[in-house]
Coordinates of C-alpha atoms in Angstrom, one line a residue:
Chain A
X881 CA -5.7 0.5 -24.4
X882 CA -3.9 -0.9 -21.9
X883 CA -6.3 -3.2 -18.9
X884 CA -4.5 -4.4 -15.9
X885 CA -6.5 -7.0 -13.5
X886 CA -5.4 -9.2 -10.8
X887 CA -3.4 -11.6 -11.7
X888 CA -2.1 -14.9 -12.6
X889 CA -3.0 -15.0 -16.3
X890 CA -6.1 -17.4 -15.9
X891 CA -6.9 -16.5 -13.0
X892 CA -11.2 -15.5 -12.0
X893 CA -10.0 -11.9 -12.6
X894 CA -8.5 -12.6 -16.1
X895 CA -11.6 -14.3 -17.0
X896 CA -13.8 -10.9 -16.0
X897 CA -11.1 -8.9 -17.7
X898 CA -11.1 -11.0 -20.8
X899 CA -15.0 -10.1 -21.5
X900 CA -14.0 -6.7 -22.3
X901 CA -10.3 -6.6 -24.3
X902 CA -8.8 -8.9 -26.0
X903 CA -5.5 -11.0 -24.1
X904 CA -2.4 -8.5 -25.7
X905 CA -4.0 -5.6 -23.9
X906 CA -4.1 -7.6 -20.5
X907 CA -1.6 -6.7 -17.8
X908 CA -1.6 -8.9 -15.0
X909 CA -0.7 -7.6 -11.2
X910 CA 0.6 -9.7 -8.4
X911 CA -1.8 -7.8 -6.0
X912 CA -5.0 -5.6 -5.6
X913 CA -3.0 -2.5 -4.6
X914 CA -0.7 -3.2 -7.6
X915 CA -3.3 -2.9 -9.6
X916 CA -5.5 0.1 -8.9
X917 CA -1.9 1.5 -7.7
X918 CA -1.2 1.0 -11.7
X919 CA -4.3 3.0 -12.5
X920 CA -3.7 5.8 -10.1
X921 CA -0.4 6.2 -11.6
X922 CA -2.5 6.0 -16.0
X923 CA 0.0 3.4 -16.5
X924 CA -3.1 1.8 -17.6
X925 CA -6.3 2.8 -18.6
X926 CA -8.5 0.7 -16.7
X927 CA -8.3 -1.8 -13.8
X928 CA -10.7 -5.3 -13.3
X929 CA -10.5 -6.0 -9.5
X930 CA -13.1 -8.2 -7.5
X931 CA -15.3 -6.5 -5.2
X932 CA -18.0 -8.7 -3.6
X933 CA -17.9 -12.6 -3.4
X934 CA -21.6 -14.0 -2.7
X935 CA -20.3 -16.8 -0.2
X936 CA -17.0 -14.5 1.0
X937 CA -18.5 -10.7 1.4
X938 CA -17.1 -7.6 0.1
X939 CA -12.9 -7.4 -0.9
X940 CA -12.1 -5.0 1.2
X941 CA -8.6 -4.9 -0.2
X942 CA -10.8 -3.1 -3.5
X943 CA -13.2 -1.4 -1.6
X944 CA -11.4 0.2 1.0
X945 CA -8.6 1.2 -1.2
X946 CA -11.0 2.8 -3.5
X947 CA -12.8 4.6 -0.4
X948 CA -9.4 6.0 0.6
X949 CA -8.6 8.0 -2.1
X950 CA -10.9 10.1 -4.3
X951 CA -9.6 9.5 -8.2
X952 CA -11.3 6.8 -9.2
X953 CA -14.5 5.6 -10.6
X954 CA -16.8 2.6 -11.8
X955 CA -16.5 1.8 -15.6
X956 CA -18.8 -1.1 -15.4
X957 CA -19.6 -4.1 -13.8
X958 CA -19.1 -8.1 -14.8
X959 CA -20.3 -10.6 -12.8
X960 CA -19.2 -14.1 -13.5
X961 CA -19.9 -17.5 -12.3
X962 CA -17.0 -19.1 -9.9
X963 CA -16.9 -23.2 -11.2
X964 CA -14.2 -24.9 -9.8
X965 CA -13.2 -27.7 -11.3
X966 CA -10.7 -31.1 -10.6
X967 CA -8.1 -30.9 -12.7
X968 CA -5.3 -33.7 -13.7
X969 CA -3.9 -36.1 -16.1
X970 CA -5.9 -38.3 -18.2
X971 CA -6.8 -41.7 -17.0
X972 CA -5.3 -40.9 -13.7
X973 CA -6.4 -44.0 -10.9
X974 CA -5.2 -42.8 -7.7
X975 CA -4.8 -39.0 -6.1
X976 CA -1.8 -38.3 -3.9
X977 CA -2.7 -34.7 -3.1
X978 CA -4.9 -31.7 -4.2
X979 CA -3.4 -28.5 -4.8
X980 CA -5.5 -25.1 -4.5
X981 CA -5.5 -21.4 -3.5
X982 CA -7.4 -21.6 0.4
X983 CA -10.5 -19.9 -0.7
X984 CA -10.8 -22.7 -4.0
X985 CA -9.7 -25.4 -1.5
X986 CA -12.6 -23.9 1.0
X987 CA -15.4 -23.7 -1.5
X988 CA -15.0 -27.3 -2.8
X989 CA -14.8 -28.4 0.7
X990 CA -18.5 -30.8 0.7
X991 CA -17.3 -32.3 -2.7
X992 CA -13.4 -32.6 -0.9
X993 CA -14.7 -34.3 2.2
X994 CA -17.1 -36.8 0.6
X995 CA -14.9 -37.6 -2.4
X996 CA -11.4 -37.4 -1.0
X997 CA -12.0 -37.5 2.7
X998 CA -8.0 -38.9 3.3
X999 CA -6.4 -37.1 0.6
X1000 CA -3.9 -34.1 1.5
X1001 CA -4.8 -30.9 0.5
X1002 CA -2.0 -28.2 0.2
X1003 CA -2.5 -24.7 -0.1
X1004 CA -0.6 -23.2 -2.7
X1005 CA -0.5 -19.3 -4.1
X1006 CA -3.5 -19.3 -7.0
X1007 CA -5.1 -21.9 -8.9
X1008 CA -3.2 -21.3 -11.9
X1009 CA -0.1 -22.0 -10.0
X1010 CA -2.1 -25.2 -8.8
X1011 CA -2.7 -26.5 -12.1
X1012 CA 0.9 -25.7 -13.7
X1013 CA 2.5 -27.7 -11.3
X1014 CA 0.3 -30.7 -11.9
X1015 CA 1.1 -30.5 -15.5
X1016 CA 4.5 -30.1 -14.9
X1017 CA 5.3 -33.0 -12.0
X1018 CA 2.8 -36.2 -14.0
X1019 CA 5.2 -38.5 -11.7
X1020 CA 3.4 -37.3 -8.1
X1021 CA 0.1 -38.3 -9.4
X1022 CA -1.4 -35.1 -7.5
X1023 CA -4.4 -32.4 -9.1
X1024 CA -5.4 -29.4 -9.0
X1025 CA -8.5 -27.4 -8.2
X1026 CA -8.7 -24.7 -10.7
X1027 CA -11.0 -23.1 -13.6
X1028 CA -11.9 -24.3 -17.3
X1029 CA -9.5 -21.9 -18.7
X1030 CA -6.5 -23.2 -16.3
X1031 CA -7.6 -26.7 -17.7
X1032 CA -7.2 -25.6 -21.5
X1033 CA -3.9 -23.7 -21.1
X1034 CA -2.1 -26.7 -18.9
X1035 CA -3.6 -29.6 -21.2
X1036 CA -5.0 -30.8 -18.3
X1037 CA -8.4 -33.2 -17.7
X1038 CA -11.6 -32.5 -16.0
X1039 CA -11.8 -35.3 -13.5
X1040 CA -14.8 -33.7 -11.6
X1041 CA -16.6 -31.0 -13.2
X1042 CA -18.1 -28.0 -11.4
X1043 CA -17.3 -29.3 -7.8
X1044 CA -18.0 -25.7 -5.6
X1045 CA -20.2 -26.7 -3.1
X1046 CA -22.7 -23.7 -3.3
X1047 CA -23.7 -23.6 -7.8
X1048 CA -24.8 -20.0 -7.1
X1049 CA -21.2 -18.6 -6.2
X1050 CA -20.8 -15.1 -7.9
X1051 CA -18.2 -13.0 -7.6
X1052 CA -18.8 -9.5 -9.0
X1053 CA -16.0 -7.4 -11.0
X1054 CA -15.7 -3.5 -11.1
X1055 CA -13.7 -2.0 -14.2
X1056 CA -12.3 1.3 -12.9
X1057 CA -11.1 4.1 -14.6
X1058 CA -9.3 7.5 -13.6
X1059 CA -11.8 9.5 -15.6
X1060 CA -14.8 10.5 -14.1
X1061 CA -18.0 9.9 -16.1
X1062 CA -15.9 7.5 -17.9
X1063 CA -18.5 3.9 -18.7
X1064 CA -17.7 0.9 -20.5
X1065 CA -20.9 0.7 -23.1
X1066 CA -19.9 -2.8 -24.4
X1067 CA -21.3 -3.7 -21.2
X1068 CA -24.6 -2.7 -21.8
X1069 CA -26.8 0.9 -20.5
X1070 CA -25.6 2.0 -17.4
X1071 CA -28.0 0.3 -14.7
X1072 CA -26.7 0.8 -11.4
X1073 CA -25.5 3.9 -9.5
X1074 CA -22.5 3.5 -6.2
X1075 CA -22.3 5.9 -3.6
X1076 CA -19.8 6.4 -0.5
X1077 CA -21.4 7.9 2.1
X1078 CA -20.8 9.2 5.4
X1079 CA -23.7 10.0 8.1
X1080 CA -24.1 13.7 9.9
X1081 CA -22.7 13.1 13.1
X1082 CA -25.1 13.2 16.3
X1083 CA -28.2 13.0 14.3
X1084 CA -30.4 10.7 16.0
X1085 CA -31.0 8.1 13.9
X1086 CA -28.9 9.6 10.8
X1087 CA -29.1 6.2 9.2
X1088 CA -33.2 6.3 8.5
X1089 CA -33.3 9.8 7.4
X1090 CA -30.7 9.7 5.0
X1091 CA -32.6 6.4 3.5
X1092 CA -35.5 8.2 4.0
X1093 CA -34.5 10.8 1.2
X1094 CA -34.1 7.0 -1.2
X1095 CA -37.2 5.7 0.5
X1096 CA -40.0 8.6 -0.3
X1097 CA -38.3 8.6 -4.3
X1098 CA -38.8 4.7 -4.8
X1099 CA -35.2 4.4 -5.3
X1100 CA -34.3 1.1 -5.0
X1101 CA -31.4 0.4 -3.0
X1102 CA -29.9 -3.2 -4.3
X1103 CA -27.4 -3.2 -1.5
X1104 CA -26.3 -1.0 1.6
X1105 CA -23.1 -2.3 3.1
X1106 CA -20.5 -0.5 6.2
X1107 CA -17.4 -0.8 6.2
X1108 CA -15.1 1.2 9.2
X1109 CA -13.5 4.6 8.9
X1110 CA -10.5 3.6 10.0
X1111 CA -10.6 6.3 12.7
X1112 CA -11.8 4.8 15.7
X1113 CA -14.3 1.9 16.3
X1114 CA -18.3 3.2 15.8
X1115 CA -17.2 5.0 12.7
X1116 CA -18.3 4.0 9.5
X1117 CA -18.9 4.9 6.1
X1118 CA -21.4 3.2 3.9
X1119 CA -21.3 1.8 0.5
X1120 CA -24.9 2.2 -1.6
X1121 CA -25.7 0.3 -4.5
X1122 CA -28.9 2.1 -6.2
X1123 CA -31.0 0.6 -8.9
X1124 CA -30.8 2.9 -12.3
X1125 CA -34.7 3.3 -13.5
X1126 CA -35.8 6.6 -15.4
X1127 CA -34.9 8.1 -12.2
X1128 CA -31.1 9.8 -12.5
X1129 CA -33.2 13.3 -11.7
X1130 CA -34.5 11.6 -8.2
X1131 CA -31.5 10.4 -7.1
X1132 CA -30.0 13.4 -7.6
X1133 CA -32.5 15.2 -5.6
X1134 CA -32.0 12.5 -2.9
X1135 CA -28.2 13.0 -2.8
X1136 CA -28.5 17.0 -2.7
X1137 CA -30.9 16.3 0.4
X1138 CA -28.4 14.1 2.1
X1139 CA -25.6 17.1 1.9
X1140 CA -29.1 19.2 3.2
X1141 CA -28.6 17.4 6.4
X1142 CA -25.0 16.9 6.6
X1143 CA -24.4 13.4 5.2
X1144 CA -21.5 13.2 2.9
X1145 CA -21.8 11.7 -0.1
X1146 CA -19.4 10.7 -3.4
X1147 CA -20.3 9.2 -6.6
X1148 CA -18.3 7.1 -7.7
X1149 CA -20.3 6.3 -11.1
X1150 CA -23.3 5.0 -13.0
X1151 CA -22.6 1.9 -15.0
X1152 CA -23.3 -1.1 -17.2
X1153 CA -24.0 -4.3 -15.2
X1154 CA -22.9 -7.3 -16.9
X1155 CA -24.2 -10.8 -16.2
X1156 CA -21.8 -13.9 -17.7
X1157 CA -23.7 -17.1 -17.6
Chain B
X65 CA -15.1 -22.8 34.8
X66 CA -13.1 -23.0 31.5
X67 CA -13.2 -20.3 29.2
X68 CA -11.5 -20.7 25.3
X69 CA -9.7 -18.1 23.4
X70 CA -7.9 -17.7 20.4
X71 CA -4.5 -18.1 21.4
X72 CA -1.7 -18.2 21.4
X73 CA -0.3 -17.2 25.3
X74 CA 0.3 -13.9 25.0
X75 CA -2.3 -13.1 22.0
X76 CA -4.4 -9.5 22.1
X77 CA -7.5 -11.7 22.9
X78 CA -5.5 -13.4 25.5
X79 CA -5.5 -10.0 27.4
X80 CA -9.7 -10.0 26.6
X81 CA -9.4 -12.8 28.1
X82 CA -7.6 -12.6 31.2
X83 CA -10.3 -9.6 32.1
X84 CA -12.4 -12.1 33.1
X85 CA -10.8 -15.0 34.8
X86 CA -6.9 -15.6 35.8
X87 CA -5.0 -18.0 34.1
X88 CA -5.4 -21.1 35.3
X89 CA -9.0 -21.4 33.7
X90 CA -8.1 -20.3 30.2
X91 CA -7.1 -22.6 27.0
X92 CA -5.5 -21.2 24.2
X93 CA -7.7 -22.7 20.6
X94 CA -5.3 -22.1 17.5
X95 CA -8.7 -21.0 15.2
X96 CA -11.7 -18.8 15.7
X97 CA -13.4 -22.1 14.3
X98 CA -12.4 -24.4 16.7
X99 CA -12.8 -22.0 20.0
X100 CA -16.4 -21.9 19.0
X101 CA -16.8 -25.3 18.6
X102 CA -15.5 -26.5 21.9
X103 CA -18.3 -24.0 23.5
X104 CA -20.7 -25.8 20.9
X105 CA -19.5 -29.1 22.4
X106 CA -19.6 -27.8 26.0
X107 CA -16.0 -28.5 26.3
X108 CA -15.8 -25.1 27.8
X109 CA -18.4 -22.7 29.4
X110 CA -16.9 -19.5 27.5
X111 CA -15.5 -18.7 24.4
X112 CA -13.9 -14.9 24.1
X113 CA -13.2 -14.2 20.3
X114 CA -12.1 -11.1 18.1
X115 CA -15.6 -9.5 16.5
X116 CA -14.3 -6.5 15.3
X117 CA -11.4 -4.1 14.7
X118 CA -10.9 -0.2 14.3
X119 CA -8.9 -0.3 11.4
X120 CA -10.0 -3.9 9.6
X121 CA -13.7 -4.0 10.2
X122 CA -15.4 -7.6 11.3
X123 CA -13.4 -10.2 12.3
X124 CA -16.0 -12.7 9.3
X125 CA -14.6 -16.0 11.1
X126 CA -16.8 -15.0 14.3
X127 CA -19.6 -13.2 12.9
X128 CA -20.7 -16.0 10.3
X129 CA -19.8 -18.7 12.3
X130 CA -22.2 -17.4 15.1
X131 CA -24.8 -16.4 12.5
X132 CA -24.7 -20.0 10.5
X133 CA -25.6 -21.8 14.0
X134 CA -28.3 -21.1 16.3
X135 CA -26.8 -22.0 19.5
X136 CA -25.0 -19.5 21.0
X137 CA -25.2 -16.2 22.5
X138 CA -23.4 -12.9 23.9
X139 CA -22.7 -13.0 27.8
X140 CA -20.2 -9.5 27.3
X141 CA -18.1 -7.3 25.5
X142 CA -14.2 -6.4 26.0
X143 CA -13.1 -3.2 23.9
X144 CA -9.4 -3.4 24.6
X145 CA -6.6 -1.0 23.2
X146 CA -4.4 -2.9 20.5
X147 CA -1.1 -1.1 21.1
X148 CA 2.1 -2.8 19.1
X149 CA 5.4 -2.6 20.5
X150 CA 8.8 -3.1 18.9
X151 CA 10.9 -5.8 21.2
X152 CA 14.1 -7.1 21.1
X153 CA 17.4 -7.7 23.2
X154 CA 18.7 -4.6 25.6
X155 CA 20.9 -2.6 23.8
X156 CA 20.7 -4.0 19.8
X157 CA 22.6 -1.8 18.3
X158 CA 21.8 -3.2 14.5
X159 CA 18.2 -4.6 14.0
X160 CA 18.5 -7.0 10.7
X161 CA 15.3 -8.4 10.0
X162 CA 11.9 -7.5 12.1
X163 CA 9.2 -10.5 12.6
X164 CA 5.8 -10.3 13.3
X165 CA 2.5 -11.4 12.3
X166 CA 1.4 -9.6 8.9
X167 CA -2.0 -7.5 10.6
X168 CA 0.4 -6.1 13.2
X169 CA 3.4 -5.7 10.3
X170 CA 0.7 -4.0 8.7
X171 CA -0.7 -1.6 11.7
X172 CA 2.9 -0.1 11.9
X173 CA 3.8 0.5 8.6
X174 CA 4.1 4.0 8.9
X175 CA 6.5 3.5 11.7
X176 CA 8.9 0.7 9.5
X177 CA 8.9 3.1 6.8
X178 CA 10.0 5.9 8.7
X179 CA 12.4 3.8 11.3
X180 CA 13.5 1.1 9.1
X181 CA 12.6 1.3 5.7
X182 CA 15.6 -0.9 4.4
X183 CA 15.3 -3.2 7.1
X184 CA 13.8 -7.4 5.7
X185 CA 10.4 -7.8 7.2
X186 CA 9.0 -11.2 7.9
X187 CA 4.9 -12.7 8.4
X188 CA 4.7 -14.6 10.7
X189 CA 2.1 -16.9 12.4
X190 CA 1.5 -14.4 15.6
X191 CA 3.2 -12.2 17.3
X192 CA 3.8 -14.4 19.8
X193 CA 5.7 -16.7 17.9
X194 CA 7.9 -13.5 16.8
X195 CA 8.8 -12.5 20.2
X196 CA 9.3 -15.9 21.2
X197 CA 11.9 -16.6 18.3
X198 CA 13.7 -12.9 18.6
X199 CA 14.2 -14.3 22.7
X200 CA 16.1 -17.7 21.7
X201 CA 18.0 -16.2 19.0
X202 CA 20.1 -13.7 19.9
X203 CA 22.5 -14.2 17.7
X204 CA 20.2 -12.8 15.1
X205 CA 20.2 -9.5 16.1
X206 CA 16.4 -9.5 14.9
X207 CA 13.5 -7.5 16.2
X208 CA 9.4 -8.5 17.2
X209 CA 6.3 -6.6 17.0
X210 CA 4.2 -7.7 19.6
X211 CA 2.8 -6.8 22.6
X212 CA 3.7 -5.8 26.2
X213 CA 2.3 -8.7 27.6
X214 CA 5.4 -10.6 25.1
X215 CA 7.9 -8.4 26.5
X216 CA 7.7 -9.4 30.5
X217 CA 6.9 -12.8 29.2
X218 CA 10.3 -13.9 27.0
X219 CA 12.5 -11.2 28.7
X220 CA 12.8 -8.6 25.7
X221 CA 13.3 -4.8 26.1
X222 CA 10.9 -2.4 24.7
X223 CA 12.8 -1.0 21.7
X224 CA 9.9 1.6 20.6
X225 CA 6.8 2.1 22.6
X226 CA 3.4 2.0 21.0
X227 CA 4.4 2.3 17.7
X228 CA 1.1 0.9 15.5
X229 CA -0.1 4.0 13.3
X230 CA -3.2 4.9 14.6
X231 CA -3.1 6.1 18.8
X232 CA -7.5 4.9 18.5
X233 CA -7.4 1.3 17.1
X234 CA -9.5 -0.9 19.4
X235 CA -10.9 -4.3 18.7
X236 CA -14.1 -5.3 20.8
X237 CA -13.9 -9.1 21.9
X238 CA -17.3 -11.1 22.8
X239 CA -17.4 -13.4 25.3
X240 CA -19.6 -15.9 23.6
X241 CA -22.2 -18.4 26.2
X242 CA -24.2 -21.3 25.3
X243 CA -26.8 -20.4 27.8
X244 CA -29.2 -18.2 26.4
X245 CA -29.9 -15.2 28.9
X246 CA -26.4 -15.4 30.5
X247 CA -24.4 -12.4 31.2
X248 CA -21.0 -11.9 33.0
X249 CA -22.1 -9.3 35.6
X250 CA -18.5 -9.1 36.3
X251 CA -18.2 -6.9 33.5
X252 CA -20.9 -4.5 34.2
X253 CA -24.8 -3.5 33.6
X254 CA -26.1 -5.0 29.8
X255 CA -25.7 -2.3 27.5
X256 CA -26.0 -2.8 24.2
X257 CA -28.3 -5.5 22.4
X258 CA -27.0 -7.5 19.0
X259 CA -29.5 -8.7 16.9
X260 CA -29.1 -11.0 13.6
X261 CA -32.1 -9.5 11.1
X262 CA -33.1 -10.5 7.6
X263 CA -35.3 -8.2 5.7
X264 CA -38.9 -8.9 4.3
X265 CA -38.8 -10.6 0.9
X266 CA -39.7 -7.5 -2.1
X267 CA -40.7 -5.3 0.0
X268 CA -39.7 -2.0 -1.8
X269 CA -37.5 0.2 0.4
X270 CA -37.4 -2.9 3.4
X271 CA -34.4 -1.3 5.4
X272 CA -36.0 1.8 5.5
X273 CA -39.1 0.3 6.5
X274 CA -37.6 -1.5 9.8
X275 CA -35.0 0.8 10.6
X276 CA -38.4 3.2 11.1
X277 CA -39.0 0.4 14.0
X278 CA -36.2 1.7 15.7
X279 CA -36.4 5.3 14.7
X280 CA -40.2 6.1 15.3
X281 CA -39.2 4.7 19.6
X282 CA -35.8 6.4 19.4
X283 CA -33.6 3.6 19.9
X284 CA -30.3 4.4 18.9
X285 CA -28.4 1.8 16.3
X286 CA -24.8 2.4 17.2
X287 CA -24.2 0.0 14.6
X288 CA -25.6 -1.9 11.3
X289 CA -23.7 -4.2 9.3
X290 CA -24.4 -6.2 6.5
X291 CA -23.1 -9.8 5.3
X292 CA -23.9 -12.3 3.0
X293 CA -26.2 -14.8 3.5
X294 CA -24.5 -17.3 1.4
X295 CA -27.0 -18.1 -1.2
X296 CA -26.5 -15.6 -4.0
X297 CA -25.1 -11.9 -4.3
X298 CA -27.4 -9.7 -3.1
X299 CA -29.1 -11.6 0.0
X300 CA -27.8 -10.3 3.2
X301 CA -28.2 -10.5 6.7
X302 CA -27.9 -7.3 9.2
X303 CA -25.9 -7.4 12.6
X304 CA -27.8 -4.3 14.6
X305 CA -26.2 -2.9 17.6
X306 CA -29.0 -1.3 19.8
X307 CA -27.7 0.9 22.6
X308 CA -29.6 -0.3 25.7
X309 CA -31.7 2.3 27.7
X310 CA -34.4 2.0 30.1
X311 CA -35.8 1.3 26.6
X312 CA -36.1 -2.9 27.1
X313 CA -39.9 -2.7 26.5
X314 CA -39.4 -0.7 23.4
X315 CA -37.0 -3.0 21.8
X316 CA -39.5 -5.9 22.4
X317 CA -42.3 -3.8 20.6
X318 CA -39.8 -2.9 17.9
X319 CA -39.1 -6.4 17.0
X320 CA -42.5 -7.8 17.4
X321 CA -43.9 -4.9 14.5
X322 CA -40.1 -6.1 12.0
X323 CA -41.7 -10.2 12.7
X324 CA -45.6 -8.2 11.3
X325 CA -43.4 -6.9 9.0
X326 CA -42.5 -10.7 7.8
X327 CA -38.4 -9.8 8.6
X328 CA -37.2 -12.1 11.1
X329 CA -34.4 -11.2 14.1
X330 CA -32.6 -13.2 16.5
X331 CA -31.5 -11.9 19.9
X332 CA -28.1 -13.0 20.9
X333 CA -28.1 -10.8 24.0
X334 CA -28.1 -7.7 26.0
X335 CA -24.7 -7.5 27.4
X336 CA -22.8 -5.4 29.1
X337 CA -19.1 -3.7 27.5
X338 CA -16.0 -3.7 29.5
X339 CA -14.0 -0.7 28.0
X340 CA -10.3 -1.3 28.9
X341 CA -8.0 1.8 28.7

């Protein structure tokens, strides 16, 4: 079994990925595209991509992507804690520079600003390309901002540990697959359910009927997000994240009432939710 | 009256811009970020920024920022064609290497493909900068995507007319005010309203339940959104678009029954929307 994700080795991703096969089966991508391009293609049998960021939003290089086409599906989902950490050599005394990717650089910016107010911060490709070249250059006295694992691999030191300014930042992880039905159970039971949908058109107030069909089940909706149709502006479809109870027979009923008044709809899988502490 | 944009010369919201007052009174800000601020700081009595696009959904930068502060407000919208063009010196016979900023690289790629699919591409930092590098090296032979506004402006010749993929993508502009009940009659009647909403803690089925506000009073939502909060996944705000009828009154009662409701909403205007063919 062969699991790309989006890569560099060490990387957030890798992490998520990691949880479910062991390192020889990884294959790392340079690029979301790459990756669920990999899957479309059964080069591998399942991708890890991020999907939603609780400071950043929704990816919408995975979402969309996934929207656009119709082959693939949700194998499970991992969500895992983002801890950044400052990375450099032992016993270093003074800090030239910080090297980061922009969004690690942005998400330590309150620990940055009140530690290192006057030191440069450069933006560089990943964290793992971060910490490698701080382990590599010892003579420009720089660090790195960058993940445990990046710290184990490099044989670097934890100068400041857990220095994101917000300790709730999630990012959540969708394992797809090209087979429909397809779930990961070393995740767990399946407990959610995602939709795509699309509202009938000229239906006044199409939006509160069609959640009227969740709302009279007690289906609980865990999220509801738009996202455009890419055909002109005021066109959306929607993403729906519905809570798994004993109630796969209601939901069903709620999506055959949705194509009842001309909403579209496509399931795009029921599947284990996976918390990493 | 100064009013702020994201510049540079020349950019799409530069054109928003120039809608509204000629260009003596504008200053070019080189981030979303800082525009806003200077209106924050009264530097400047308008700021007109990018909120959303056709093909790429919310421009985050704006939303959040506006969201995350209290201060500021919507005085009007400008919906204004995006339409790329390819530019370079009159009669180039062999284009080897075309430059532009990677959303509009990416909003013709069905065009490069077809027209130059072996030709070097290169990002980068607007498509002003492109056109203004292709004008003062001609010994290049290179190409810009930008727009017509860059052509008149550094000399170049329209190579290929309106060549981004899609003949609908739009991006609406709001020109943001610190004064709270401002519009820019200039720009027409108010007609639409944007409110900021956050849903009743466990409330089972709490969109459903306010969305009814609006539903029950038929006023029309010609647009929901949802973003993240920024304290853990799965806490979201809404951005509501209400389409503005003699229906004032009703929208009052409608928010008054979501604050019974214990959701909470902030107005940030009832504007009026410049469509620009």
């Amino acid at each position: 079994m062969k699991v790309g994700y989006l890569g560099p080795k060490n990387s957030f991703t890798f992490q998520a990925a990691s949880t479910i096969t062991d390192e020889t089966e990884l294959v790392a991508y340079p690029s979301i595209p790459f990756c669920i391009q990999a899957l479309e293609e059964h080069q591998i049998s399942f991708a890890v991509v991020p999907i939603e960021n609780s400071l950043e939003g929704s990816v919408h290089a995975s979402v969309d992507r996934i929207f656009h086409q119709d082959k693939l599906f949700v194998a499970g989902e991992i969500v895992l804690p983002i801890r950044q950490q400052l990375l450099g050599h032992p016993d270093e005394q003074t800090i030239t520079k910080i090297l980061s990717h922009p969004q690690a650089l942005a998400q330590s910016q309150r620990f940055l600003e009140t530690n290192f107010p006057n030191t440069p911060l450069e933006a560089v490709a990943s964290t793992t390309f971060a910490a490698e070249y701080v382990a590599n250059h010892p003579e420009e006295h720089c660090a790195a901002i960058a993940s445990n694992k990046a710290a184990g691999e490099y044989g670097l030191e934890i100068l400041a540990k857990d220095i994101q300014d917000n300790a709730l930042n999630q990012t959540r992880f969708w394992v797809l697959t090209a087979t429909k039905g397809e779930t990961l159970d070393s995740l767990g039971k399946p407990a959610r359910n995602t939709l795509f949908m699309t509202l009938p058109d000229n239906l006044p107030g199409a939006l509160h009927k069609v959640l009227s069909c969740f709302a009279w089940r007690n289906i609980d909706l865990s999220k509801i997000e738009s996202r455009p149709l890419k055909t002109s502006l005021g066109e959306y479809f929607f993403i729906v994240d519905l809570t798994l109870d004993d109630n796969q027979a209601l939901i069903q009923n709620a999506i055959e009432e949705i194509e009842l008044l001309k909403g579209h709809t496509r399931n795009i899988g029921s599947y284990p939710v996976k918390i990493i502490q």
